[in-house]
Amino acid sequence: NIDIDKIYSSDLQRAFHTAEAIAKIKNMQVTAKKELREIFAGDWEGMPFLDIPQKTNPEIWDDWANNMNGETRPQNGESVNELFKRIYRALEEIAKENDGKKVVVACHGTPIKVMTKWTRDASLCDIYKTPWAANASVTKFVYENGKFTLEKENDCSHLGNLKTFIPNGV
């Protein structure tokens, strides 16, 4: 029941389908942006999560999972800091193009996680300690005076009993 002016989405299927469901209700179109994609996991792409430590470099996995400082990257992948810069630029561009308007951005867990962490303390250190947002949850950022602030986080009230839970260790 919220009025919105524009809908953006990652061009990856799951986020785009979420945006399409909203667009159908609102009789709107979705603008896909590849800059809103999930973090690029390089050699880990398509690999079951629990197989990564056994099938790749265990030191990189350990650093990624337990000591993340924002610079660790999967082999041939993207670091959290690189993801943050990409997502921040994309969201800032969207915010500036839609000044004074309400927009929906459908994206992915890690981009939401880094933006949430950044707005809390302008740091990406210990990002692994930041909780994940549930699938299809609502996290609301407001962009004013060149700055993003977090207004609502991981709201699942519209999902009823459909809320997803992320397993420990992910």
Short mmCIF file of N, CA and C in Angstrom, two decimals:
data_model
loop_
_atom_site.label_atom_id
_atom_site.label_comp_id
_atom_site.label_asym_id
_atom_site.label_seq_id
_atom_site.Cartn_x
_atom_site.Cartn_y
_atom_site.Cartn_z
N ASN A 1 0.81 -1.21 0.00
CA ASN A 1 0.00 0.00 0.00
C ASN A 1 0.85 1.27 0.00
N ILE A 2 2.08 1.17 -0.38
CA ILE A 2 2.98 2.32 -0.40
C ILE A 2 3.07 2.84 -1.83
N ASP A 3 2.93 4.13 -2.00
CA ASP A 3 3.10 4.73 -3.32
C ASP A 3 4.59 4.74 -3.66
N ILE A 4 4.92 4.31 -4.87
CA ILE A 4 6.30 4.34 -5.33
C ILE A 4 6.34 4.95 -6.72
N ASP A 5 7.50 5.50 -7.06
CA ASP A 5 7.67 6.19 -8.34
C ASP A 5 8.44 5.36 -9.37
N LYS A 6 9.31 4.47 -8.92
CA LYS A 6 10.12 3.71 -9.86
C LYS A 6 10.61 2.43 -9.18
N ILE A 7 10.85 1.41 -10.00
CA ILE A 7 11.34 0.13 -9.50
C ILE A 7 12.62 -0.24 -10.24
N TYR A 8 13.65 -0.53 -9.48
CA TYR A 8 14.93 -0.98 -10.01
C TYR A 8 15.21 -2.38 -9.48
N SER A 9 16.04 -3.10 -10.20
CA SER A 9 16.40 -4.44 -9.75
C SER A 9 17.75 -4.83 -10.31
N SER A 10 18.39 -5.74 -9.60
CA SER A 10 19.49 -6.48 -10.18
C SER A 10 18.95 -7.19 -11.41
N ASP A 11 19.82 -7.45 -12.36
CA ASP A 11 19.37 -8.20 -13.53
C ASP A 11 19.41 -9.71 -13.33
N LEU A 12 19.79 -10.15 -12.14
CA LEU A 12 19.78 -11.58 -11.85
C LEU A 12 18.37 -12.04 -11.51
N GLN A 13 18.06 -13.25 -11.86
CA GLN A 13 16.70 -13.76 -11.90
C GLN A 13 15.90 -13.60 -10.61
N ARG A 14 16.43 -14.03 -9.46
CA ARG A 14 15.63 -14.03 -8.24
C ARG A 14 15.22 -12.61 -7.83
N ALA A 15 16.15 -11.69 -7.85
CA ALA A 15 15.81 -10.31 -7.51
C ALA A 15 14.86 -9.70 -8.54
N PHE A 16 15.13 -9.99 -9.81
CA PHE A 16 14.29 -9.43 -10.87
C PHE A 16 12.86 -9.96 -10.77
N HIS A 17 12.68 -11.22 -10.44
CA HIS A 17 11.33 -11.77 -10.26
C HIS A 17 10.61 -11.12 -9.09
N THR A 18 11.34 -10.82 -8.04
CA THR A 18 10.74 -10.09 -6.91
C THR A 18 10.27 -8.71 -7.37
N ALA A 19 11.12 -8.01 -8.10
CA ALA A 19 10.76 -6.68 -8.62
C ALA A 19 9.56 -6.77 -9.56
N GLU A 20 9.52 -7.80 -10.40
CA GLU A 20 8.39 -7.97 -11.32
C GLU A 20 7.08 -8.19 -10.58
N ALA A 21 7.12 -8.90 -9.47
CA ALA A 21 5.90 -9.11 -8.69
C ALA A 21 5.36 -7.79 -8.15
N ILE A 22 6.26 -6.93 -7.70
CA ILE A 22 5.86 -5.60 -7.22
C ILE A 22 5.35 -4.77 -8.39
N ALA A 23 6.06 -4.81 -9.50
CA ALA A 23 5.69 -4.03 -10.69
C ALA A 23 4.31 -4.42 -11.21
N LYS A 24 4.01 -5.70 -11.16
CA LYS A 24 2.69 -6.16 -11.63
C LYS A 24 1.58 -5.56 -10.79
N ILE A 25 1.75 -5.55 -9.48
CA ILE A 25 0.75 -4.97 -8.58
C ILE A 25 0.61 -3.48 -8.81
N LYS A 26 1.73 -2.81 -9.07
CA LYS A 26 1.76 -1.36 -9.23
C LYS A 26 1.55 -0.91 -10.68
N ASN A 27 1.44 -1.86 -11.60
CA ASN A 27 1.31 -1.54 -13.03
C ASN A 27 2.46 -0.65 -13.49
N MET A 28 3.67 -1.10 -13.18
CA MET A 28 4.89 -0.36 -13.50
C MET A 28 5.87 -1.27 -14.23
N GLN A 29 6.96 -0.70 -14.69
CA GLN A 29 8.05 -1.44 -15.32
C GLN A 29 9.24 -1.50 -14.36
N VAL A 30 10.09 -2.49 -14.56
CA VAL A 30 11.31 -2.65 -13.77
C VAL A 30 12.50 -2.23 -14.61
N THR A 31 13.38 -1.44 -14.02
CA THR A 31 14.64 -1.07 -14.67
C THR A 31 15.73 -1.97 -14.08
N ALA A 32 16.30 -2.83 -14.91
CA ALA A 32 17.35 -3.75 -14.46
C ALA A 32 18.71 -3.06 -14.54
N LYS A 33 19.53 -3.28 -13.51
CA LYS A 33 20.88 -2.72 -13.48
C LYS A 33 21.83 -3.81 -13.00
N LYS A 34 22.81 -4.14 -13.84
CA LYS A 34 23.77 -5.18 -13.45
C LYS A 34 24.61 -4.76 -12.25
N GLU A 35 24.72 -3.45 -12.00
CA GLU A 35 25.50 -2.96 -10.85
C GLU A 35 24.86 -3.36 -9.51
N LEU A 36 23.60 -3.79 -9.54
CA LEU A 36 22.90 -4.20 -8.31
C LEU A 36 23.03 -5.69 -8.03
N ARG A 37 23.87 -6.37 -8.79
CA ARG A 37 24.04 -7.82 -8.61
C ARG A 37 24.66 -8.16 -7.26
N GLU A 38 24.50 -9.42 -6.89
CA GLU A 38 25.14 -10.00 -5.71
C GLU A 38 26.66 -9.94 -5.91
N ILE A 39 27.38 -10.09 -4.82
CA ILE A 39 28.84 -10.13 -4.90
C ILE A 39 29.26 -11.23 -5.87
N PHE A 40 30.30 -10.96 -6.67
CA PHE A 40 30.78 -11.96 -7.61
C PHE A 40 31.75 -12.88 -6.89
N ALA A 41 31.40 -14.17 -6.82
CA ALA A 41 32.18 -15.13 -6.04
C ALA A 41 33.27 -15.83 -6.84
N GLY A 42 33.52 -15.40 -8.05
CA GLY A 42 34.63 -15.95 -8.83
C GLY A 42 34.54 -17.46 -8.97
N ASP A 43 35.61 -18.16 -8.59
CA ASP A 43 35.68 -19.61 -8.71
C ASP A 43 34.65 -20.33 -7.83
N TRP A 44 34.07 -19.60 -6.88
CA TRP A 44 33.07 -20.21 -6.00
C TRP A 44 31.66 -20.17 -6.59
N GLU A 45 31.47 -19.43 -7.69
CA GLU A 45 30.14 -19.30 -8.30
C GLU A 45 29.56 -20.67 -8.63
N GLY A 46 28.30 -20.88 -8.27
CA GLY A 46 27.59 -22.11 -8.59
C GLY A 46 27.95 -23.29 -7.71
N MET A 47 28.88 -23.10 -6.80
CA MET A 47 29.31 -24.19 -5.93
C MET A 47 28.42 -24.22 -4.68
N PRO A 48 27.96 -25.40 -4.26
CA PRO A 48 27.21 -25.45 -3.00
C PRO A 48 28.03 -24.83 -1.87
N PHE A 49 27.38 -24.02 -1.06
CA PHE A 49 28.06 -23.24 -0.03
C PHE A 49 28.95 -24.11 0.86
N LEU A 50 28.42 -25.24 1.29
CA LEU A 50 29.17 -26.09 2.22
C LEU A 50 30.34 -26.82 1.56
N ASP A 51 30.41 -26.84 0.22
CA ASP A 51 31.52 -27.47 -0.48
C ASP A 51 32.72 -26.55 -0.65
N ILE A 52 32.51 -25.26 -0.51
CA ILE A 52 33.58 -24.29 -0.80
C ILE A 52 34.85 -24.55 0.02
N PRO A 53 34.75 -24.76 1.35
CA PRO A 53 36.00 -24.96 2.11
C PRO A 53 36.80 -26.18 1.66
N GLN A 54 36.10 -27.25 1.23
CA GLN A 54 36.80 -28.47 0.84
C GLN A 54 37.32 -28.42 -0.60
N LYS A 55 36.67 -27.66 -1.46
CA LYS A 55 37.01 -27.71 -2.88
C LYS A 55 37.81 -26.50 -3.37
N THR A 56 38.14 -25.58 -2.46
CA THR A 56 38.90 -24.40 -2.85
C THR A 56 40.02 -24.18 -1.85
N ASN A 57 40.67 -23.04 -1.93
CA ASN A 57 41.76 -22.70 -1.02
C ASN A 57 41.20 -22.51 0.39
N PRO A 58 41.55 -23.41 1.34
CA PRO A 58 40.97 -23.33 2.69
C PRO A 58 41.37 -22.06 3.45
N GLU A 59 42.56 -21.50 3.17
CA GLU A 59 42.97 -20.28 3.86
C GLU A 59 42.11 -19.10 3.44
N ILE A 60 41.83 -19.01 2.14
CA ILE A 60 40.98 -17.91 1.66
C ILE A 60 39.58 -18.08 2.22
N TRP A 61 39.07 -19.31 2.24
CA TRP A 61 37.74 -19.55 2.81
C TRP A 61 37.70 -19.13 4.27
N ASP A 62 38.70 -19.54 5.05
CA ASP A 62 38.72 -19.21 6.48
C ASP A 62 38.75 -17.70 6.68
N ASP A 63 39.57 -17.01 5.90
CA ASP A 63 39.64 -15.56 6.00
C ASP A 63 38.30 -14.93 5.61
N TRP A 64 37.68 -15.44 4.54
CA TRP A 64 36.39 -14.94 4.08
C TRP A 64 35.32 -15.13 5.16
N ALA A 65 35.26 -16.31 5.73
CA ALA A 65 34.18 -16.66 6.65
C ALA A 65 34.37 -16.13 8.06
N ASN A 66 35.61 -15.98 8.51
CA ASN A 66 35.85 -15.69 9.93
C ASN A 66 36.60 -14.41 10.23
N ASN A 67 37.31 -13.88 9.30
CA ASN A 67 38.16 -12.71 9.59
C ASN A 67 37.94 -11.59 8.59
N MET A 68 36.79 -11.57 7.98
CA MET A 68 36.59 -10.66 6.86
C MET A 68 36.84 -9.21 7.24
N ASN A 69 37.74 -8.60 6.50
CA ASN A 69 38.07 -7.20 6.72
C ASN A 69 37.65 -6.35 5.54
N GLY A 70 36.95 -6.95 4.59
CA GLY A 70 36.51 -6.22 3.42
C GLY A 70 37.41 -6.41 2.22
N GLU A 71 38.64 -6.87 2.42
CA GLU A 71 39.60 -7.02 1.32
C GLU A 71 39.71 -8.46 0.83
N THR A 72 39.29 -9.42 1.62
CA THR A 72 39.38 -10.83 1.21
C THR A 72 38.50 -11.06 0.00
N ARG A 73 38.99 -11.84 -0.93
CA ARG A 73 38.20 -12.13 -2.13
C ARG A 73 38.33 -13.60 -2.48
N PRO A 74 37.23 -14.18 -2.96
CA PRO A 74 37.34 -15.53 -3.51
C PRO A 74 38.27 -15.51 -4.71
N GLN A 75 38.86 -16.65 -5.05
CA GLN A 75 39.72 -16.70 -6.22
C GLN A 75 38.94 -16.19 -7.43
N ASN A 76 39.51 -15.19 -8.12
CA ASN A 76 38.92 -14.58 -9.32
C ASN A 76 37.58 -13.88 -9.04
N GLY A 77 37.33 -13.55 -7.79
CA GLY A 77 36.07 -12.91 -7.44
C GLY A 77 36.24 -11.48 -6.97
N GLU A 78 35.22 -10.99 -6.30
CA GLU A 78 35.11 -9.59 -5.89
C GLU A 78 35.20 -9.51 -4.36
N SER A 79 35.92 -8.54 -3.85
CA SER A 79 35.99 -8.34 -2.40
C SER A 79 34.74 -7.59 -1.93
N VAL A 80 34.50 -7.61 -0.64
CA VAL A 80 33.37 -6.87 -0.07
C VAL A 80 33.54 -5.38 -0.31
N ASN A 81 34.77 -4.87 -0.22
CA ASN A 81 34.99 -3.44 -0.49
C ASN A 81 34.67 -3.09 -1.94
N GLU A 82 35.04 -3.96 -2.86
CA GLU A 82 34.70 -3.71 -4.27
C GLU A 82 33.20 -3.75 -4.48
N LEU A 83 32.54 -4.73 -3.86
CA LEU A 83 31.08 -4.79 -3.93
C LEU A 83 30.47 -3.51 -3.37
N PHE A 84 30.93 -3.08 -2.22
CA PHE A 84 30.38 -1.88 -1.60
C PHE A 84 30.50 -0.67 -2.53
N LYS A 85 31.66 -0.48 -3.11
CA LYS A 85 31.85 0.67 -4.01
C LYS A 85 30.88 0.60 -5.19
N ARG A 86 30.71 -0.60 -5.75
CA ARG A 86 29.79 -0.78 -6.87
C ARG A 86 28.35 -0.50 -6.47
N ILE A 87 27.92 -1.06 -5.35
CA ILE A 87 26.54 -0.89 -4.89
C ILE A 87 26.29 0.56 -4.48
N TYR A 88 27.22 1.15 -3.76
CA TYR A 88 27.04 2.53 -3.31
C TYR A 88 26.88 3.47 -4.50
N ARG A 89 27.76 3.31 -5.52
CA ARG A 89 27.66 4.15 -6.72
C ARG A 89 26.30 3.97 -7.40
N ALA A 90 25.85 2.73 -7.52
CA ALA A 90 24.57 2.46 -8.19
C ALA A 90 23.41 3.07 -7.40
N LEU A 91 23.40 2.88 -6.08
CA LEU A 91 22.31 3.43 -5.27
C LEU A 91 22.35 4.95 -5.22
N GLU A 92 23.54 5.52 -5.18
CA GLU A 92 23.65 6.98 -5.19
C GLU A 92 23.14 7.55 -6.52
N GLU A 93 23.47 6.89 -7.61
CA GLU A 93 22.99 7.32 -8.93
C GLU A 93 21.45 7.25 -8.99
N ILE A 94 20.90 6.15 -8.49
CA ILE A 94 19.44 6.00 -8.46
C ILE A 94 18.81 7.09 -7.59
N ALA A 95 19.40 7.33 -6.43
CA ALA A 95 18.86 8.35 -5.51
C ALA A 95 18.90 9.74 -6.14
N LYS A 96 19.99 10.08 -6.80
CA LYS A 96 20.11 11.40 -7.42
C LYS A 96 19.16 11.56 -8.61
N GLU A 97 18.97 10.49 -9.38
CA GLU A 97 18.03 10.53 -10.51
C GLU A 97 16.58 10.66 -10.06
N ASN A 98 16.32 10.25 -8.82
CA ASN A 98 14.95 10.21 -8.31
C ASN A 98 14.79 11.06 -7.06
N ASP A 99 15.44 12.18 -7.03
CA ASP A 99 15.41 13.07 -5.88
C ASP A 99 13.96 13.39 -5.47
N GLY A 100 13.65 13.16 -4.22
CA GLY A 100 12.32 13.45 -3.70
C GLY A 100 11.29 12.38 -4.03
N LYS A 101 11.70 11.29 -4.66
CA LYS A 101 10.78 10.23 -5.04
C LYS A 101 11.04 8.98 -4.20
N LYS A 102 10.06 8.08 -4.25
CA LYS A 102 10.19 6.79 -3.58
C LYS A 102 10.47 5.72 -4.62
N VAL A 103 11.55 4.99 -4.40
CA VAL A 103 11.90 3.92 -5.33
C VAL A 103 12.06 2.60 -4.58
N VAL A 104 11.82 1.53 -5.29
CA VAL A 104 12.08 0.19 -4.80
C VAL A 104 13.31 -0.32 -5.52
N VAL A 105 14.22 -0.94 -4.77
CA VAL A 105 15.39 -1.58 -5.36
C VAL A 105 15.39 -3.02 -4.86
N ALA A 106 15.25 -3.95 -5.79
CA ALA A 106 15.31 -5.37 -5.45
C ALA A 106 16.73 -5.84 -5.75
N CYS A 107 17.41 -6.31 -4.71
CA CYS A 107 18.77 -6.80 -4.92
C CYS A 107 19.01 -8.04 -4.08
N HIS A 108 20.17 -8.17 -3.47
CA HIS A 108 20.60 -9.43 -2.88
C HIS A 108 21.14 -9.23 -1.46
N GLY A 109 21.36 -10.35 -0.79
CA GLY A 109 21.77 -10.34 0.61
C GLY A 109 23.04 -9.60 0.93
N THR A 110 24.10 -9.84 0.18
CA THR A 110 25.37 -9.19 0.52
C THR A 110 25.33 -7.69 0.27
N PRO A 111 24.75 -7.21 -0.83
CA PRO A 111 24.62 -5.76 -0.98
C PRO A 111 23.82 -5.11 0.15
N ILE A 112 22.75 -5.76 0.57
CA ILE A 112 21.96 -5.22 1.68
C ILE A 112 22.80 -5.21 2.95
N LYS A 113 23.51 -6.29 3.17
CA LYS A 113 24.35 -6.42 4.37
C LYS A 113 25.42 -5.33 4.42
N VAL A 114 26.12 -5.08 3.30
CA VAL A 114 27.18 -4.06 3.33
C VAL A 114 26.61 -2.66 3.49
N MET A 115 25.48 -2.37 2.86
CA MET A 115 24.87 -1.04 3.02
C MET A 115 24.37 -0.84 4.45
N THR A 116 23.79 -1.88 5.03
CA THR A 116 23.32 -1.79 6.42
C THR A 116 24.49 -1.53 7.36
N LYS A 117 25.55 -2.30 7.20
CA LYS A 117 26.74 -2.13 8.05
C LYS A 117 27.34 -0.74 7.85
N TRP A 118 27.46 -0.30 6.62
CA TRP A 118 28.05 1.01 6.33
C TRP A 118 27.26 2.14 6.96
N THR A 119 25.95 2.08 6.87
CA THR A 119 25.14 3.18 7.41
C THR A 119 25.18 3.21 8.94
N ARG A 120 25.49 2.10 9.55
CA ARG A 120 25.60 2.08 11.02
C ARG A 120 26.89 2.71 11.52
N ASP A 121 28.01 2.37 10.86
CA ASP A 121 29.28 2.86 11.41
C ASP A 121 30.34 3.19 10.37
N ALA A 122 29.96 3.32 9.10
CA ALA A 122 30.87 3.70 8.02
C ALA A 122 32.11 2.80 7.98
N SER A 123 31.90 1.52 8.21
CA SER A 123 33.00 0.57 8.19
C SER A 123 32.50 -0.76 7.63
N LEU A 124 33.40 -1.49 7.02
CA LEU A 124 33.05 -2.84 6.57
C LEU A 124 33.86 -3.90 7.30
N CYS A 125 34.63 -3.47 8.32
CA CYS A 125 35.34 -4.45 9.13
C CYS A 125 34.33 -5.32 9.86
N ASP A 126 34.66 -6.55 10.06
CA ASP A 126 33.79 -7.51 10.76
C ASP A 126 32.42 -7.63 10.10
N ILE A 127 32.37 -7.52 8.79
CA ILE A 127 31.10 -7.61 8.07
C ILE A 127 30.42 -8.94 8.33
N TYR A 128 31.20 -9.98 8.59
CA TYR A 128 30.62 -11.30 8.83
C TYR A 128 29.75 -11.33 10.09
N LYS A 129 29.91 -10.36 10.97
CA LYS A 129 29.07 -10.30 12.19
C LYS A 129 27.73 -9.61 11.95
N THR A 130 27.56 -8.99 10.79
CA THR A 130 26.32 -8.30 10.46
C THR A 130 25.28 -9.34 10.04
N PRO A 131 24.10 -9.32 10.64
CA PRO A 131 23.08 -10.32 10.28
C PRO A 131 22.61 -10.17 8.83
N TRP A 132 22.18 -11.29 8.25
CA TRP A 132 21.60 -11.30 6.91
C TRP A 132 20.17 -10.82 6.96
N ALA A 133 19.73 -10.21 5.89
CA ALA A 133 18.32 -9.87 5.73
C ALA A 133 17.62 -11.08 5.12
N ALA A 134 16.43 -11.37 5.59
CA ALA A 134 15.66 -12.50 5.05
C ALA A 134 15.27 -12.23 3.61
N ASN A 135 15.09 -13.29 2.83
CA ASN A 135 14.61 -13.14 1.46
C ASN A 135 13.27 -12.43 1.47
N ALA A 136 13.09 -11.49 0.56
CA ALA A 136 11.85 -10.71 0.38
C ALA A 136 11.54 -9.79 1.55
N SER A 137 12.52 -9.56 2.43
CA SER A 137 12.33 -8.60 3.51
C SER A 137 12.49 -7.18 2.97
N VAL A 138 12.12 -6.21 3.77
CA VAL A 138 12.24 -4.80 3.38
C VAL A 138 13.26 -4.13 4.28
N THR A 139 14.26 -3.53 3.66
CA THR A 139 15.22 -2.67 4.34
C THR A 139 15.12 -1.32 3.66
N LYS A 140 14.94 -0.28 4.45
CA LYS A 140 14.70 1.05 3.88
C LYS A 140 15.86 1.99 4.21
N PHE A 141 16.43 2.56 3.14
CA PHE A 141 17.46 3.59 3.27
C PHE A 141 16.88 4.89 2.76
N VAL A 142 17.24 5.97 3.40
CA VAL A 142 16.85 7.31 2.95
C VAL A 142 18.12 8.02 2.54
N TYR A 143 18.07 8.69 1.38
CA TYR A 143 19.22 9.44 0.90
C TYR A 143 18.89 10.92 0.95
N GLU A 144 19.59 11.64 1.83
CA GLU A 144 19.41 13.09 1.98
C GLU A 144 20.76 13.74 2.21
N ASN A 145 20.93 14.89 1.60
CA ASN A 145 22.16 15.67 1.77
C ASN A 145 23.41 14.84 1.50
N GLY A 146 23.35 14.00 0.48
CA GLY A 146 24.51 13.21 0.09
C GLY A 146 24.84 12.06 1.00
N LYS A 147 23.87 11.62 1.81
CA LYS A 147 24.16 10.57 2.78
C LYS A 147 23.00 9.59 2.87
N PHE A 148 23.33 8.30 2.96
CA PHE A 148 22.32 7.27 3.21
C PHE A 148 22.17 7.04 4.71
N THR A 149 20.94 6.94 5.16
CA THR A 149 20.67 6.53 6.54
C THR A 149 19.72 5.34 6.51
N LEU A 150 19.86 4.48 7.49
CA LEU A 150 19.04 3.29 7.61
C LEU A 150 17.79 3.63 8.41
N GLU A 151 16.63 3.40 7.81
CA GLU A 151 15.37 3.72 8.48
C GLU A 151 14.60 2.47 8.91
N LYS A 152 14.73 1.39 8.17
CA LYS A 152 14.02 0.15 8.49
C LYS A 152 14.92 -1.00 8.06
N GLU A 153 14.97 -2.05 8.88
CA GLU A 153 15.86 -3.16 8.58
C GLU A 153 15.15 -4.50 8.68
N ASN A 154 15.27 -5.30 7.63
CA ASN A 154 14.82 -6.69 7.64
C ASN A 154 13.36 -6.84 8.09
N ASP A 155 12.50 -5.97 7.62
CA ASP A 155 11.08 -6.03 7.97
C ASP A 155 10.42 -7.15 7.17
N CYS A 156 9.85 -8.10 7.87
CA CYS A 156 9.20 -9.24 7.24
C CYS A 156 7.71 -9.29 7.57
N SER A 157 7.16 -8.21 8.08
CA SER A 157 5.77 -8.21 8.54
C SER A 157 4.80 -8.59 7.43
N HIS A 158 5.13 -8.27 6.19
CA HIS A 158 4.25 -8.59 5.06
C HIS A 158 4.31 -10.06 4.65
N LEU A 159 5.26 -10.82 5.18
CA LEU A 159 5.46 -12.20 4.77
C LEU A 159 4.70 -13.22 5.61
N GLY A 160 4.20 -12.80 6.77
CA GLY A 160 3.53 -13.77 7.64
C GLY A 160 4.48 -14.90 8.01
N ASN A 161 4.06 -16.13 7.79
CA ASN A 161 4.87 -17.30 8.12
C ASN A 161 5.84 -17.69 7.01
N LEU A 162 5.97 -16.89 5.97
CA LEU A 162 6.81 -17.24 4.84
C LEU A 162 8.27 -16.82 5.01
N LYS A 163 8.62 -16.21 6.11
CA LYS A 163 9.97 -15.71 6.30
C LYS A 163 11.00 -16.83 6.18
N THR A 164 12.10 -16.54 5.47
CA THR A 164 13.19 -17.50 5.34
C THR A 164 14.20 -17.29 6.46
N PHE A 165 14.92 -18.31 6.75
CA PHE A 165 15.95 -18.25 7.77
C PHE A 165 17.27 -18.70 7.15
N ILE A 166 18.31 -17.95 7.42
CA ILE A 166 19.64 -18.28 6.91
C ILE A 166 20.30 -19.21 7.92
N PRO A 167 20.84 -20.34 7.48
CA PRO A 167 21.48 -21.27 8.42
C PRO A 167 22.72 -20.65 9.05
N ASN A 168 23.07 -21.14 10.23
CA ASN A 168 24.31 -20.69 10.89
C ASN A 168 25.49 -21.00 9.99
N GLY A 169 26.50 -20.15 10.04
CA GLY A 169 27.71 -20.36 9.27
C GLY A 169 27.66 -19.83 7.85
N VAL A 170 26.56 -19.18 7.49
CA VAL A 170 26.44 -18.64 6.13
C VAL A 170 26.66 -17.15 6.19
#
